Coordinates of C-alpha atoms in Angstrom, one line a residue:
X1 CA 20.2 82.4 9.3
X2 CA 17.3 82.6 6.8
X3 CA 13.9 82.9 8.4
X4 CA 10.3 82.0 7.9
X5 CA 8.1 84.9 9.0
X6 CA 4.6 84.1 10.3
X7 CA 1.9 86.8 10.5
X8 CA -0.5 86.2 13.4
X9 CA -3.7 87.7 14.8
X10 CA -3.9 84.9 17.4
X11 CA -6.8 83.3 15.5
X12 CA -7.3 79.6 14.7
X13 CA -6.3 80.3 11.1
X14 CA -3.0 81.9 12.3
X15 CA -2.3 78.9 14.7
X16 CA -2.8 76.5 11.8
X17 CA -0.4 78.6 9.7
X18 CA 2.2 78.6 12.5
X19 CA 2.0 74.8 12.9
X20 CA 2.6 74.5 9.1
X21 CA 5.5 76.9 9.3
X22 CA 7.1 75.1 12.2
X23 CA 7.0 71.8 10.2
X24 CA 8.6 73.6 7.3
X25 CA 11.3 75.2 9.5
X26 CA 12.1 71.8 11.0
X27 CA 12.7 70.3 7.5
X28 CA 14.4 73.3 6.0
X29 CA 16.6 74.2 9.0
X30 CA 15.2 77.7 9.3
X31 CA 14.4 80.1 12.1
X32 CA 10.8 81.2 12.7
X33 CA 9.7 84.7 13.6
X34 CA 6.0 85.2 14.6
X35 CA 5.0 88.8 13.9
X36 CA 1.9 90.7 15.1
X37 CA 0.8 94.1 13.9
X38 CA -1.0 96.4 16.4
X39 CA -3.3 98.7 14.5
X40 CA -2.2 102.4 15.1
X41 CA -5.5 103.2 16.8
X42 CA -5.8 100.0 18.8
X43 CA -5.9 100.4 22.5
X44 CA -6.7 104.1 22.3
X45 CA -10.1 105.6 22.9
X46 CA -11.5 109.1 23.4
X47 CA -10.2 109.3 26.9
X48 CA -6.9 111.3 27.1
X49 CA -6.2 109.7 30.5
X50 CA -6.1 106.2 29.0
X51 CA -3.4 107.3 26.5
X52 CA -1.0 107.3 29.5
X53 CA -1.3 103.5 29.7
X54 CA -0.9 102.8 26.0
X55 CA 2.6 101.5 26.5
X56 CA 1.3 99.0 29.0
X57 CA -1.2 97.9 26.4
X58 CA 1.6 97.3 23.9
X59 CA 3.6 95.4 26.4
X60 CA 0.7 93.2 27.2
X61 CA 0.3 92.5 23.5
X62 CA 4.0 91.6 23.3
X63 CA 3.7 89.2 26.2
X64 CA 0.6 87.7 24.7
X65 CA 2.6 87.0 21.5
X66 CA 5.4 85.3 23.4
X67 CA 2.8 83.2 25.3
X68 CA 1.2 82.3 21.9
X69 CA 4.4 80.9 20.5
X70 CA 5.4 79.1 23.7
X71 CA 3.4 76.0 22.9
X72 CA 5.6 75.5 19.8
X73 CA 8.8 76.6 21.5
X74 CA 8.3 74.0 24.3
X75 CA 7.5 71.2 21.9
X76 CA 10.4 68.7 21.8
X77 CA 9.5 68.1 18.1
X78 CA 10.7 71.6 17.3
X79 CA 13.7 71.8 19.7
X80 CA 16.0 72.6 16.9
X81 CA 13.9 75.5 15.6
X82 CA 14.7 78.9 17.0
X83 CA 11.6 81.1 17.5
X84 CA 11.6 84.8 17.9
X85 CA 8.7 87.3 18.1
X86 CA 8.0 90.9 17.0
X87 CA 4.9 92.9 18.1
X88 CA 5.0 96.3 16.3
X89 CA 2.6 99.2 15.9
X90 CA 1.4 99.9 12.4
X91 CA -0.6 98.4 9.5
X92 CA 0.3 94.8 8.7
X93 CA 1.9 95.6 5.3
X94 CA 4.1 98.3 6.9
X95 CA 5.1 96.1 9.8
X96 CA 6.1 93.2 7.5
X97 CA 7.9 95.5 5.1
X98 CA 10.0 97.1 7.8
X99 CA 11.0 93.6 9.1
X100 CA 11.9 92.1 5.7
X101 CA 14.0 95.1 4.8
X102 CA 16.5 94.3 7.5
X103 CA 16.1 90.5 7.9
X104 CA 16.8 87.6 5.6
X105 CA 13.2 86.4 5.2
X106 CA 13.0 83.4 2.8
X107 CA 9.3 82.8 3.2
X108 CA 6.2 84.6 4.6
X109 CA 3.4 82.4 5.9
X110 CA -0.2 83.6 6.5
X111 CA -3.4 81.8 7.5
X112 CA -6.7 82.2 5.8
X113 CA -10.0 80.3 6.2
X114 CA -10.3 79.7 2.5
X115 CA -13.3 78.1 0.8
X116 CA -15.6 78.8 3.7
X117 CA -15.6 82.5 2.8
X118 CA -14.8 83.8 6.4
X119 CA -11.5 85.5 7.0
X120 CA -9.8 86.8 10.1
X121 CA -7.6 90.0 10.2
X122 CA -4.7 88.1 8.7
X123 CA -6.8 86.4 6.1
X124 CA -8.4 89.7 4.9
X125 CA -4.9 91.1 4.5
X126 CA -3.5 88.2 2.5
X127 CA -4.4 89.5 -1.0
X128 CA -3.0 92.9 -0.2
X129 CA 0.3 91.5 1.1
X130 CA 0.9 89.2 -1.9
X131 CA 0.2 92.2 -4.2
X132 CA 2.6 94.6 -2.4
X133 CA 5.4 92.5 -0.8
X134 CA 7.8 90.6 -3.1
X135 CA 8.6 87.8 -0.7
X136 CA 7.6 84.2 -1.5
X137 CA 4.3 84.0 0.4
X138 CA 2.6 80.8 1.6
X139 CA -1.1 81.1 2.2
X140 CA -2.5 78.3 4.5
X141 CA -6.2 77.8 4.4
X142 CA -7.6 76.5 7.7
X143 CA -8.5 73.2 6.0
X144 CA -4.9 72.6 4.8
X145 CA -2.5 70.5 6.8
X146 CA 1.2 69.9 6.4
X147 CA 2.3 66.9 4.4
X148 CA 5.9 65.5 4.8
X149 CA 6.1 65.0 1.0
X150 CA 3.5 67.3 -0.5
X151 CA 2.4 67.0 -4.1
X152 CA 3.2 70.5 -5.6
X153 CA 1.4 71.9 -8.6
X154 CA 2.8 75.0 -10.4
X155 CA 0.3 76.8 -12.5
X156 CA 2.1 78.9 -15.2
X157 CA 1.6 80.8 -18.4
X158 CA 5.2 80.0 -19.4
X159 CA 5.8 83.7 -20.1
X160 CA 6.8 84.3 -16.5
X161 CA 10.4 84.8 -15.5
X162 CA 10.6 84.0 -11.8
X163 CA 12.9 86.0 -9.6
X164 CA 16.1 84.2 -8.5
X165 CA 15.0 84.5 -4.9
X166 CA 11.7 82.8 -5.6
X167 CA 13.2 80.0 -7.7
X168 CA 15.8 79.3 -5.0
X169 CA 13.0 79.2 -2.3
X170 CA 11.0 76.7 -4.4
X171 CA 14.0 74.6 -5.2
X172 CA 15.0 74.4 -1.5
X173 CA 11.6 73.3 -0.5
X174 CA 11.4 70.6 -3.2
X175 CA 14.9 69.3 -2.2
X176 CA 14.0 69.2 1.5
X177 CA 10.7 67.5 0.8
X178 CA 12.3 64.9 -1.4
X179 CA 9.5 65.3 -3.9
X180 CA 9.8 62.7 -6.8
X181 CA 7.8 65.0 -9.1
X182 CA 6.1 68.3 -9.4
X183 CA 3.0 68.9 -11.6
X184 CA 3.1 71.8 -14.0
X185 CA -0.3 73.1 -15.2
X186 CA -0.7 75.3 -18.3
X187 CA -4.2 76.6 -18.9
X188 CA -5.0 78.2 -22.2
X189 CA -7.6 78.4 -24.9
X190 CA -5.0 77.0 -27.3
X191 CA -1.4 75.9 -27.3
X192 CA 1.6 76.4 -29.6
X193 CA 3.6 73.2 -29.7
X194 CA 6.9 74.9 -30.6
X195 CA 6.4 77.5 -27.9
X196 CA 5.5 74.9 -25.3
X197 CA 8.6 72.8 -26.0
X198 CA 10.9 75.9 -25.5
X199 CA 9.3 76.9 -22.2
X200 CA 9.2 73.3 -20.9
X201 CA 13.0 73.2 -21.4
X202 CA 13.5 76.5 -19.7
X203 CA 11.4 75.4 -16.7
X204 CA 13.3 72.2 -16.4
X205 CA 16.5 74.3 -16.2
X206 CA 15.1 76.3 -13.4
X207 CA 13.4 73.7 -11.2
X208 CA 15.9 71.1 -9.9
X209 CA 15.8 68.0 -7.7
X210 CA 12.5 66.7 -9.1
X211 CA 10.8 65.5 -12.3
X212 CA 8.3 67.8 -13.9
X213 CA 5.0 66.4 -15.2
X214 CA 3.4 68.8 -17.7
X215 CA -0.4 69.1 -17.9
X216 CA -2.3 71.1 -20.5
X217 CA -5.9 72.2 -20.2
X218 CA -7.8 74.1 -22.9
X219 CA -10.1 76.4 -20.9
X220 CA -11.0 80.1 -21.4
X221 CA -11.2 80.7 -17.7
X222 CA -7.9 80.3 -15.8
X223 CA -9.7 80.1 -12.5
X224 CA -11.9 77.2 -13.7
X225 CA -9.0 75.4 -15.2
X226 CA -6.9 75.6 -12.0
X227 CA -9.8 74.7 -9.7
X228 CA -10.9 71.7 -11.9
X229 CA -7.3 70.4 -12.0
X230 CA -6.6 70.5 -8.3
X231 CA -9.9 68.9 -7.6
X232 CA -9.2 66.0 -10.0
X233 CA -5.5 65.6 -9.3
X234 CA -3.6 65.1 -6.1
X235 CA -2.3 68.5 -4.9
X236 CA -1.1 69.6 -1.5
X237 CA 0.5 72.9 -2.5
X238 CA -0.5 75.1 -5.4
X239 CA 2.1 77.5 -6.7
X240 CA 0.9 80.7 -8.5
X241 CA 2.9 83.6 -9.9
X242 CA 1.9 87.2 -9.0
X243 CA 2.8 89.6 -11.8
X244 CA 4.0 93.0 -10.9
X245 CA 4.0 94.6 -14.3
X246 CA 1.4 97.0 -15.4
X247 CA 0.7 94.7 -18.4
X248 CA -2.4 92.6 -17.6
X249 CA -1.7 88.9 -18.1
X250 CA -4.7 86.8 -18.8
X251 CA -3.8 84.0 -16.5
X252 CA -2.5 85.7 -13.4
X253 CA -4.4 88.9 -13.0
X254 CA -4.8 90.0 -9.4
X255 CA -8.5 89.0 -9.4
X256 CA -7.6 85.4 -10.5
X257 CA -5.0 85.0 -7.7
X258 CA -7.5 86.3 -5.2
X259 CA -10.3 84.1 -6.4
X260 CA -8.1 81.0 -6.2
X261 CA -7.1 82.0 -2.6
X262 CA -10.8 82.4 -1.6
X263 CA -11.9 79.1 -3.2
X264 CA -9.0 76.7 -2.5
X265 CA -8.5 74.5 0.6
X266 CA -4.9 73.8 -0.5
X267 CA -1.8 75.6 0.6
X268 CA -1.0 78.3 -2.0
X269 CA 2.6 79.5 -2.6
X270 CA 2.6 82.9 -4.2
X271 CA 5.8 83.5 -6.3
X272 CA 6.9 86.7 -8.0
X273 CA 8.7 87.8 -11.1

């Protein structure tokens, strides 16, 4: 079965992300795997003698992870959601990559403090993960809570060709939520009417199960345009597209994605080409 993977460092941010993921899994009919990465040097100090007990340290971490998820596993609300855990040694990116290479992961969920400017271990890794791992990634700020029928806003430059995997993940969420509409935001210094009509039609062919409401903002700064829009329009989940080409796109450069992640208190779904 397809899975939702949740990265945790046992922080309050991670707990909020796990709660969000469990709600999603309940609606989508997915399994959840909570994953924790043990830093390669964690639990080891300069004493050679203590190295003998490193496996005990790892086992304690694995038990701590199982205890951490038990609150969700024992909740009757989530009785139909299967939960597994993985506690592995390595850097977070490597641990996640190894897992997604052999499992059918539909969505990666990570917590971040967001607009407060303070991040935990998972939060500080979020920008690195969305840059390196091509799995639809949902970033959950501490201030963001799950909505049964969230208002989704997709910020786009219209040039992006979303991967089939990411389109499918987005469509499945929209269908499960029963969203009547999704807002599409295009930020640019100027627009070409003919160009816009072509890309509107293409996007309607890709995004099913909901009506698309197109919004156009003339703004030289993509960051300002996006932030102003979500502050003035109802938005529960903001979708951004992370480009992986070497070509630098004006709207979705890595710095823009990171800045939105650091400023927004909304859930952010990072999609890929």
